[in-house]
Every structure is written in structure tokens, then in C-alpha cells.
Amino acid sequence: QVQLVESGGGLVQAGGSLRLSCAASGRTFNIYAMGWFRQAPGKERDIVAAISRSAGSLYYADSVKGRFTISRDNAKNTVYLQMNSLKPEDTAVYYCAADSNIGSQYALPRKSEYDYWGQGTQVTVSS
């Protein structure tokens, strides 16, 4: 099993920045692609960004391109989401996810492709 714990959420004014972290523990050698998703009240959980194990493949939702950056440190079993120029519409609970599909080489944009999920961290952007 793999456990994922997110941190770094909080309240920030529009235009500000936050950096989310997701630390993995347990059978971390099983982790391949990782991703960040978000869910606003009354809405579906949607992809924000994803990264392959080598970080050679990245995916960003159109709504965050140019503002958010996903990265990972495999030695620390941690994935990050740097969020700049935040907008009120970025307000949501942000979830980290990990894929354990052996040999997966690409960033995965669909939530059905992930096997493990964190509990989420709240990000609130005030106008």
C-alpha cells in the first residue's frame, strides 16, 4: 500500500502563490505517474496537473497552464505543485494521486488511472 499526505494549502489573496507538497510513504517503489486534482463544492474532481515517473512527460489543465508547475523529487518520494497568479476560481480541495501501473511512462490526465489518493488540502483564494 501507498499513503499520500498533502500539505501547503491555505488562504491566499488573488494574485498570490502557494506551493503544495504530497509526500508518499509505504510501498513507494510502486509509484509511477503522479497527479494533482481539485474539487470545488458541487463540482467534479478534475485534473490540474500530472507528471510521469521520470518527469519527462507533463500534463496541465488548460485553466492552469502558465500559472502552475508540477515537479517531483523521487529521492524524497514527494510531488509538488507550485501555484502562482492564483484566482478565486482556483479555490478547491486539492488532492494528490499516484499510479502503480508498472512501466507507465506518461503523465496521466484521468482520475480513473490512479490507484492511490491523499485526503486533500484546502486552497482558498480570496478576491
PDB file of N, CA, C and O in Angstrom, residues 37-84:
ATOM      1  N   PHE A  37      -5.233  16.794  -8.495  1.00  0.00           N
ATOM      2  CA  PHE A  37      -6.606  17.043  -8.902  1.00  0.00           C
ATOM      3  C   PHE A  37      -7.207  18.053  -7.934  1.00  0.00           C
ATOM      4  O   PHE A  37      -6.660  18.293  -6.852  1.00  0.00           O
ATOM      5  N   ARG A  38      -8.323  18.623  -8.321  1.00  0.00           N
ATOM      6  CA  ARG A  38      -9.026  19.524  -7.409  1.00  0.00           C
ATOM      7  C   ARG A  38     -10.519  19.362  -7.548  1.00  0.00           C
ATOM      8  O   ARG A  38     -11.024  18.980  -8.610  1.00  0.00           O
ATOM      9  N   GLN A  39     -11.196  19.662  -6.448  1.00  0.00           N
ATOM     10  CA  GLN A  39     -12.650  19.544  -6.436  1.00  0.00           C
ATOM     11  C   GLN A  39     -13.238  20.709  -5.675  1.00  0.00           C
ATOM     12  O   GLN A  39     -12.984  20.891  -4.474  1.00  0.00           O
ATOM     13  N   ALA A  40     -14.026  21.510  -6.377  1.00  0.00           N
ATOM     14  CA  ALA A  40     -14.744  22.620  -5.769  1.00  0.00           C
ATOM     15  C   ALA A  40     -16.109  22.114  -5.315  1.00  0.00           C
ATOM     16  O   ALA A  40     -16.600  21.105  -5.836  1.00  0.00           O
ATOM     17  N   PRO A  41     -16.746  22.798  -4.375  1.00  0.00           N
ATOM     18  CA  PRO A  41     -18.058  22.351  -3.888  1.00  0.00           C
ATOM     19  C   PRO A  41     -19.063  22.190  -5.022  1.00  0.00           C
ATOM     20  O   PRO A  41     -19.210  23.083  -5.867  1.00  0.00           O
ATOM     21  N   GLY A  42     -19.715  21.038  -5.060  1.00  0.00           N
ATOM     22  CA  GLY A  42     -20.734  20.788  -6.060  1.00  0.00           C
ATOM     23  C   GLY A  42     -20.216  20.460  -7.437  1.00  0.00           C
ATOM     24  O   GLY A  42     -20.991  20.342  -8.393  1.00  0.00           O
ATOM     25  N   LYS A  43     -18.904  20.289  -7.552  1.00  0.00           N
ATOM     26  CA  LYS A  43     -18.321  20.008  -8.869  1.00  0.00           C
ATOM     27  C   LYS A  43     -17.561  18.692  -8.845  1.00  0.00           C
ATOM     28  O   LYS A  43     -17.280  18.130  -7.798  1.00  0.00           O
ATOM     29  N   GLU A  44     -17.224  18.228 -10.054  1.00  0.00           N
ATOM     30  CA  GLU A  44     -16.456  17.001 -10.200  1.00  0.00           C
ATOM     31  C   GLU A  44     -15.002  17.244  -9.794  1.00  0.00           C
ATOM     32  O   GLU A  44     -14.524  18.378  -9.792  1.00  0.00           O
ATOM     33  N   ARG A  45     -14.309  16.150  -9.480  1.00  0.00           N
ATOM     34  CA  ARG A  45     -12.887  16.214  -9.230  1.00  0.00           C
ATOM     35  C   ARG A  45     -12.175  16.204 -10.587  1.00  0.00           C
ATOM     36  O   ARG A  45     -12.313  15.264 -11.365  1.00  0.00           O
ATOM     37  N   ASP A  46     -11.418  17.251 -10.843  1.00  0.00           N
ATOM     38  CA  ASP A  46     -10.796  17.429 -12.153  1.00  0.00           C
ATOM     39  C   ASP A  46      -9.279  17.456 -12.065  1.00  0.00           C
ATOM     40  O   ASP A  46      -8.711  17.885 -11.067  1.00  0.00           O
ATOM     41  N   ILE A  47      -8.655  17.066 -13.147  1.00  0.00           N
ATOM     42  CA  ILE A  47      -7.204  17.102 -13.232  1.00  0.00           C
ATOM     43  C   ILE A  47      -6.694  18.540 -13.200  1.00  0.00           C
ATOM     44  O   ILE A  47      -7.317  19.439 -13.775  1.00  0.00           O
ATOM     45  N   VAL A  48      -5.603  18.743 -12.488  1.00  0.00           N
ATOM     46  CA  VAL A  48      -4.901  20.019 -12.500  1.00  0.00           C
ATOM     47  C   VAL A  48      -3.592  19.857 -13.260  1.00  0.00           C
ATOM     48  O   VAL A  48      -3.305  20.581 -14.207  1.00  0.00           O
ATOM     49  N   ALA A  49      -2.800  18.870 -12.828  1.00  0.00           N
ATOM     50  CA  ALA A  49      -1.510  18.625 -13.459  1.00  0.00           C
ATOM     51  C   ALA A  49      -1.080  17.200 -13.161  1.00  0.00           C
ATOM     52  O   ALA A  49      -1.492  16.618 -12.162  1.00  0.00           O
ATOM     53  N   ALA A  50      -0.244  16.655 -14.038  1.00  0.00           N
ATOM     54  CA  ALA A  50       0.249  15.300 -13.854  1.00  0.00           C
ATOM     55  C   ALA A  50       1.682  15.215 -14.345  1.00  0.00           C
ATOM     56  O   ALA A  50       2.117  16.012 -15.196  1.00  0.00           O
ATOM     57  N   ILE A  51       2.406  14.217 -13.806  1.00  0.00           N
ATOM     58  CA  ILE A  51       3.819  14.077 -14.117  1.00  0.00           C
ATOM     59  C   ILE A  51       4.181  12.599 -14.149  1.00  0.00           C
ATOM     60  O   ILE A  51       3.726  11.817 -13.319  1.00  0.00           O
ATOM     61  N   SER A  52       4.993  12.226 -15.116  1.00  0.00           N
ATOM     62  CA  SER A  52       5.449  10.847 -15.203  1.00  0.00           C
ATOM     63  C   SER A  52       6.556  10.600 -14.175  1.00  0.00           C
ATOM     64  O   SER A  52       7.073  11.536 -13.553  1.00  0.00           O
ATOM     65  N   ARG A  53       6.920   9.335 -14.043  1.00  0.00           N
ATOM     66  CA  ARG A  53       7.926   8.985 -13.038  1.00  0.00           C
ATOM     67  C   ARG A  53       9.260   9.676 -13.302  1.00  0.00           C
ATOM     68  O   ARG A  53       9.936  10.121 -12.381  1.00  0.00           O
ATOM     69  N   SER A  54       9.631   9.786 -14.569  1.00  0.00           N
ATOM     70  CA  SER A  54      10.909  10.420 -14.921  1.00  0.00           C
ATOM     71  C   SER A  54      10.822  11.931 -15.004  1.00  0.00           C
ATOM     72  O   SER A  54      11.831  12.604 -15.182  1.00  0.00           O
ATOM     73  N   ALA A  55       9.577  12.456 -14.905  1.00  0.00           N
ATOM     74  CA  ALA A  55       9.301  13.886 -15.096  1.00  0.00           C
ATOM     75  C   ALA A  55       9.499  14.308 -16.545  1.00  0.00           C
ATOM     76  O   ALA A  55       9.492  15.503 -16.849  1.00  0.00           O
ATOM     77  N   GLY A  56       9.646  13.342 -17.443  1.00  0.00           N
ATOM     78  CA  GLY A  56       9.805  13.677 -18.845  1.00  0.00           C
ATOM     79  C   GLY A  56       8.496  13.938 -19.557  1.00  0.00           C
ATOM     80  O   GLY A  56       8.481  14.459 -20.672  1.00  0.00           O
ATOM     81  N   SER A  57       7.393  13.574 -18.933  1.00  0.00           N
ATOM     82  CA  SER A  57       6.072  13.804 -19.501  1.00  0.00           C
ATOM     83  C   SER A  57       5.247  14.577 -18.484  1.00  0.00           C
ATOM     84  O   SER A  57       5.145  14.170 -17.327  1.00  0.00           O
ATOM     85  N   LEU A  58       4.694  15.700 -18.929  1.00  0.00           N
ATOM     86  CA  LEU A  58       3.884  16.553 -18.060  1.00  0.00           C
ATOM     87  C   LEU A  58       2.542  16.806 -18.715  1.00  0.00           C
ATOM     88  O   LEU A  58       2.420  16.793 -19.949  1.00  0.00           O
ATOM     89  N   TYR A  59       1.552  17.064 -17.881  1.00  0.00           N
ATOM     90  CA  TYR A  59       0.225  17.431 -18.379  1.00  0.00           C
ATOM     91  C   TYR A  59      -0.331  18.537 -17.483  1.00  0.00           C
ATOM     92  O   TYR A  59      -0.210  18.485 -16.256  1.00  0.00           O
ATOM     93  N   TYR A  60      -0.946  19.533 -18.112  1.00  0.00           N
ATOM     94  CA  TYR A  60      -1.601  20.618 -17.369  1.00  0.00           C
ATOM     95  C   TYR A  60      -3.003  20.846 -17.929  1.00  0.00           C
ATOM     96  O   TYR A  60      -3.207  20.828 -19.152  1.00  0.00           O
ATOM     97  N   ALA A  61      -3.925  21.093 -17.035  1.00  0.00           N
ATOM     98  CA  ALA A  61      -5.237  21.549 -17.480  1.00  0.00           C
ATOM     99  C   ALA A  61      -5.078  22.930 -18.112  1.00  0.00           C
ATOM    100  O   ALA A  61      -4.227  23.719 -17.695  1.00  0.00           O
ATOM    101  N   ASP A  62      -5.902  23.216 -19.094  1.00  0.00           N
ATOM    102  CA  ASP A  62      -5.803  24.500 -19.783  1.00  0.00           C
ATOM    103  C   ASP A  62      -5.946  25.671 -18.812  1.00  0.00           C
ATOM    104  O   ASP A  62      -5.314  26.715 -18.990  1.00  0.00           O
ATOM    105  N   SER A  63      -6.762  25.492 -17.795  1.00  0.00           N
ATOM    106  CA  SER A  63      -7.058  26.589 -16.874  1.00  0.00           C
ATOM    107  C   SER A  63      -5.862  26.981 -16.012  1.00  0.00           C
ATOM    108  O   SER A  63      -5.865  28.057 -15.414  1.00  0.00           O
ATOM    109  N   VAL A  64      -4.835  26.126 -15.953  1.00  0.00           N
ATOM    110  CA  VAL A  64      -3.695  26.436 -15.081  1.00  0.00           C
ATOM    111  C   VAL A  64      -2.387  26.588 -15.853  1.00  0.00           C
ATOM    112  O   VAL A  64      -1.353  26.920 -15.251  1.00  0.00           O
ATOM    113  N   LYS A  65      -2.416  26.348 -17.140  1.00  0.00           N
ATOM    114  CA  LYS A  65      -1.192  26.461 -17.937  1.00  0.00           C
ATOM    115  C   LYS A  65      -0.589  27.854 -17.808  1.00  0.00           C
ATOM    116  O   LYS A  65      -1.293  28.858 -17.908  1.00  0.00           O
ATOM    117  N   GLY A  66       0.721  27.888 -17.593  1.00  0.00           N
ATOM    118  CA  GLY A  66       1.423  29.149 -17.453  1.00  0.00           C
ATOM    119  C   GLY A  66       1.394  29.718 -16.041  1.00  0.00           C
ATOM    120  O   GLY A  66       2.115  30.678 -15.751  1.00  0.00           O
ATOM    121  N   ARG A  67       0.578  29.124 -15.160  1.00  0.00           N
ATOM    122  CA  ARG A  67       0.491  29.615 -13.779  1.00  0.00           C
ATOM    123  C   ARG A  67       0.973  28.567 -12.763  1.00  0.00           C
ATOM    124  O   ARG A  67       1.555  28.914 -11.746  1.00  0.00           O
ATOM    125  N   PHE A  68       0.696  27.297 -13.043  1.00  0.00           N
ATOM    126  CA  PHE A  68       1.049  26.219 -12.124  1.00  0.00           C
ATOM    127  C   PHE A  68       2.193  25.396 -12.707  1.00  0.00           C
ATOM    128  O   PHE A  68       2.304  25.231 -13.934  1.00  0.00           O
ATOM    129  N   THR A  69       3.016  24.858 -11.811  1.00  0.00           N
ATOM    130  CA  THR A  69       4.118  23.982 -12.224  1.00  0.00           C
ATOM    131  C   THR A  69       4.158  22.759 -11.329  1.00  0.00           C
ATOM    132  O   THR A  69       4.198  22.891 -10.103  1.00  0.00           O
ATOM    133  N   ILE A  70       4.144  21.582 -11.946  1.00  0.00           N
ATOM    134  CA  ILE A  70       4.258  20.339 -11.196  1.00  0.00           C
ATOM    135  C   ILE A  70       5.693  19.844 -11.287  1.00  0.00           C
ATOM    136  O   ILE A  70       6.347  19.985 -12.335  1.00  0.00           O
ATOM    137  N   SER A  71       6.179  19.284 -10.186  1.00  0.00           N
ATOM    138  CA  SER A  71       7.524  18.715 -10.164  1.00  0.00           C
ATOM    139  C   SER A  71       7.547  17.581  -9.149  1.00  0.00           C
ATOM    140  O   SER A  71       6.604  17.420  -8.370  1.00  0.00           O
ATOM    141  N   ARG A  72       8.613  16.800  -9.162  1.00  0.00           N
ATOM    142  CA  ARG A  72       8.716  15.708  -8.200  1.00  0.00           C
ATOM    143  C   ARG A  72      10.171  15.472  -7.843  1.00  0.00           C
ATOM    144  O   ARG A  72      11.085  15.750  -8.638  1.00  0.00           O
ATOM    145  N   ASP A  73      10.345  14.934  -6.644  1.00  0.00           N
ATOM    146  CA  ASP A  73      11.665  14.543  -6.155  1.00  0.00           C
ATOM    147  C   ASP A  73      11.540  13.080  -5.754  1.00  0.00           C
ATOM    148  O   ASP A  73      11.016  12.771  -4.676  1.00  0.00           O
ATOM    149  N   ASN A  74      11.975  12.176  -6.597  1.00  0.00           N
ATOM    150  CA  ASN A  74      11.802  10.750  -6.339  1.00  0.00           C
ATOM    151  C   ASN A  74      12.616  10.283  -5.137  1.00  0.00           C
ATOM    152  O   ASN A  74      12.224   9.327  -4.457  1.00  0.00           O
ATOM    153  N   ALA A  75      13.733  10.943  -4.866  1.00  0.00           N
ATOM    154  CA  ALA A  75      14.537  10.573  -3.701  1.00  0.00           C
ATOM    155  C   ALA A  75      13.781  10.852  -2.407  1.00  0.00           C
ATOM    156  O   ALA A  75      13.976  10.158  -1.402  1.00  0.00           O
ATOM    157  N   LYS A  76      12.908  11.857  -2.437  1.00  0.00           N
ATOM    158  CA  LYS A  76      12.110  12.214  -1.265  1.00  0.00           C
ATOM    159  C   LYS A  76      10.692  11.677  -1.361  1.00  0.00           C
ATOM    160  O   LYS A  76       9.877  11.939  -0.463  1.00  0.00           O
ATOM    161  N   ASN A  77      10.381  10.989  -2.446  1.00  0.00           N
ATOM    162  CA  ASN A  77       9.022  10.458  -2.660  1.00  0.00           C
ATOM    163  C   ASN A  77       7.978  11.565  -2.509  1.00  0.00           C
ATOM    164  O   ASN A  77       6.935  11.382  -1.862  1.00  0.00           O
ATOM    165  N   THR A  78       8.251  12.686  -3.111  1.00  0.00           N
ATOM    166  CA  THR A  78       7.395  13.855  -2.960  1.00  0.00           C
ATOM    167  C   THR A  78       7.112  14.494  -4.321  1.00  0.00           C
ATOM    168  O   THR A  78       8.012  14.577  -5.165  1.00  0.00           O
ATOM    169  N   VAL A  79       5.878  14.919  -4.492  1.00  0.00           N
ATOM    170  CA  VAL A  79       5.499  15.684  -5.677  1.00  0.00           C
ATOM    171  C   VAL A  79       5.003  17.053  -5.221  1.00  0.00           C
ATOM    172  O   VAL A  79       4.425  17.181  -4.138  1.00  0.00           O
ATOM    173  N   TYR A  80       5.280  18.062  -6.024  1.00  0.00           N
ATOM    174  CA  TYR A  80       4.964  19.437  -5.669  1.00  0.00           C
ATOM    175  C   TYR A  80       4.047  20.069  -6.713  1.00  0.00           C
ATOM    176  O   TYR A  80       4.035  19.669  -7.879  1.00  0.00           O
ATOM    177  N   LEU A  81       3.320  21.072  -6.286  1.00  0.00           N
ATOM    178  CA  LEU A  81       2.536  21.894  -7.205  1.00  0.00           C
ATOM    179  C   LEU A  81       2.752  23.348  -6.816  1.00  0.00           C
ATOM    180  O   LEU A  81       2.260  23.792  -5.776  1.00  0.00           O
ATOM    181  N   GLN A  82       3.525  24.056  -7.622  1.00  0.00           N
ATOM    182  CA  GLN A  82       3.731  25.479  -7.418  1.00  0.00           C
ATOM    183  C   GLN A  82       2.616  26.220  -8.126  1.00  0.00           C
ATOM    184  O   GLN A  82       2.449  26.071  -9.346  1.00  0.00           O
ATOM    185  N   MET A  83       1.870  27.008  -7.366  1.00  0.00           N
ATOM    186  CA  MET A  83       0.718  27.714  -7.912  1.00  0.00           C
ATOM    187  C   MET A  83       0.949  29.213  -7.803  1.00  0.00           C
ATOM    188  O   MET A  83       1.065  29.745  -6.693  1.00  0.00           O
ATOM    189  N   ASN A  84       1.042  29.870  -8.939  1.00  0.00           N
ATOM    190  CA  ASN A  84       1.247  31.317  -8.990  1.00  0.00           C
ATOM    191  C   ASN A  84       0.048  32.002  -9.616  1.00  0.00           C
ATOM    192  O   ASN A  84      -0.780  31.368 -10.262  1.00  0.00           O
TER     193      ASN A  84
END
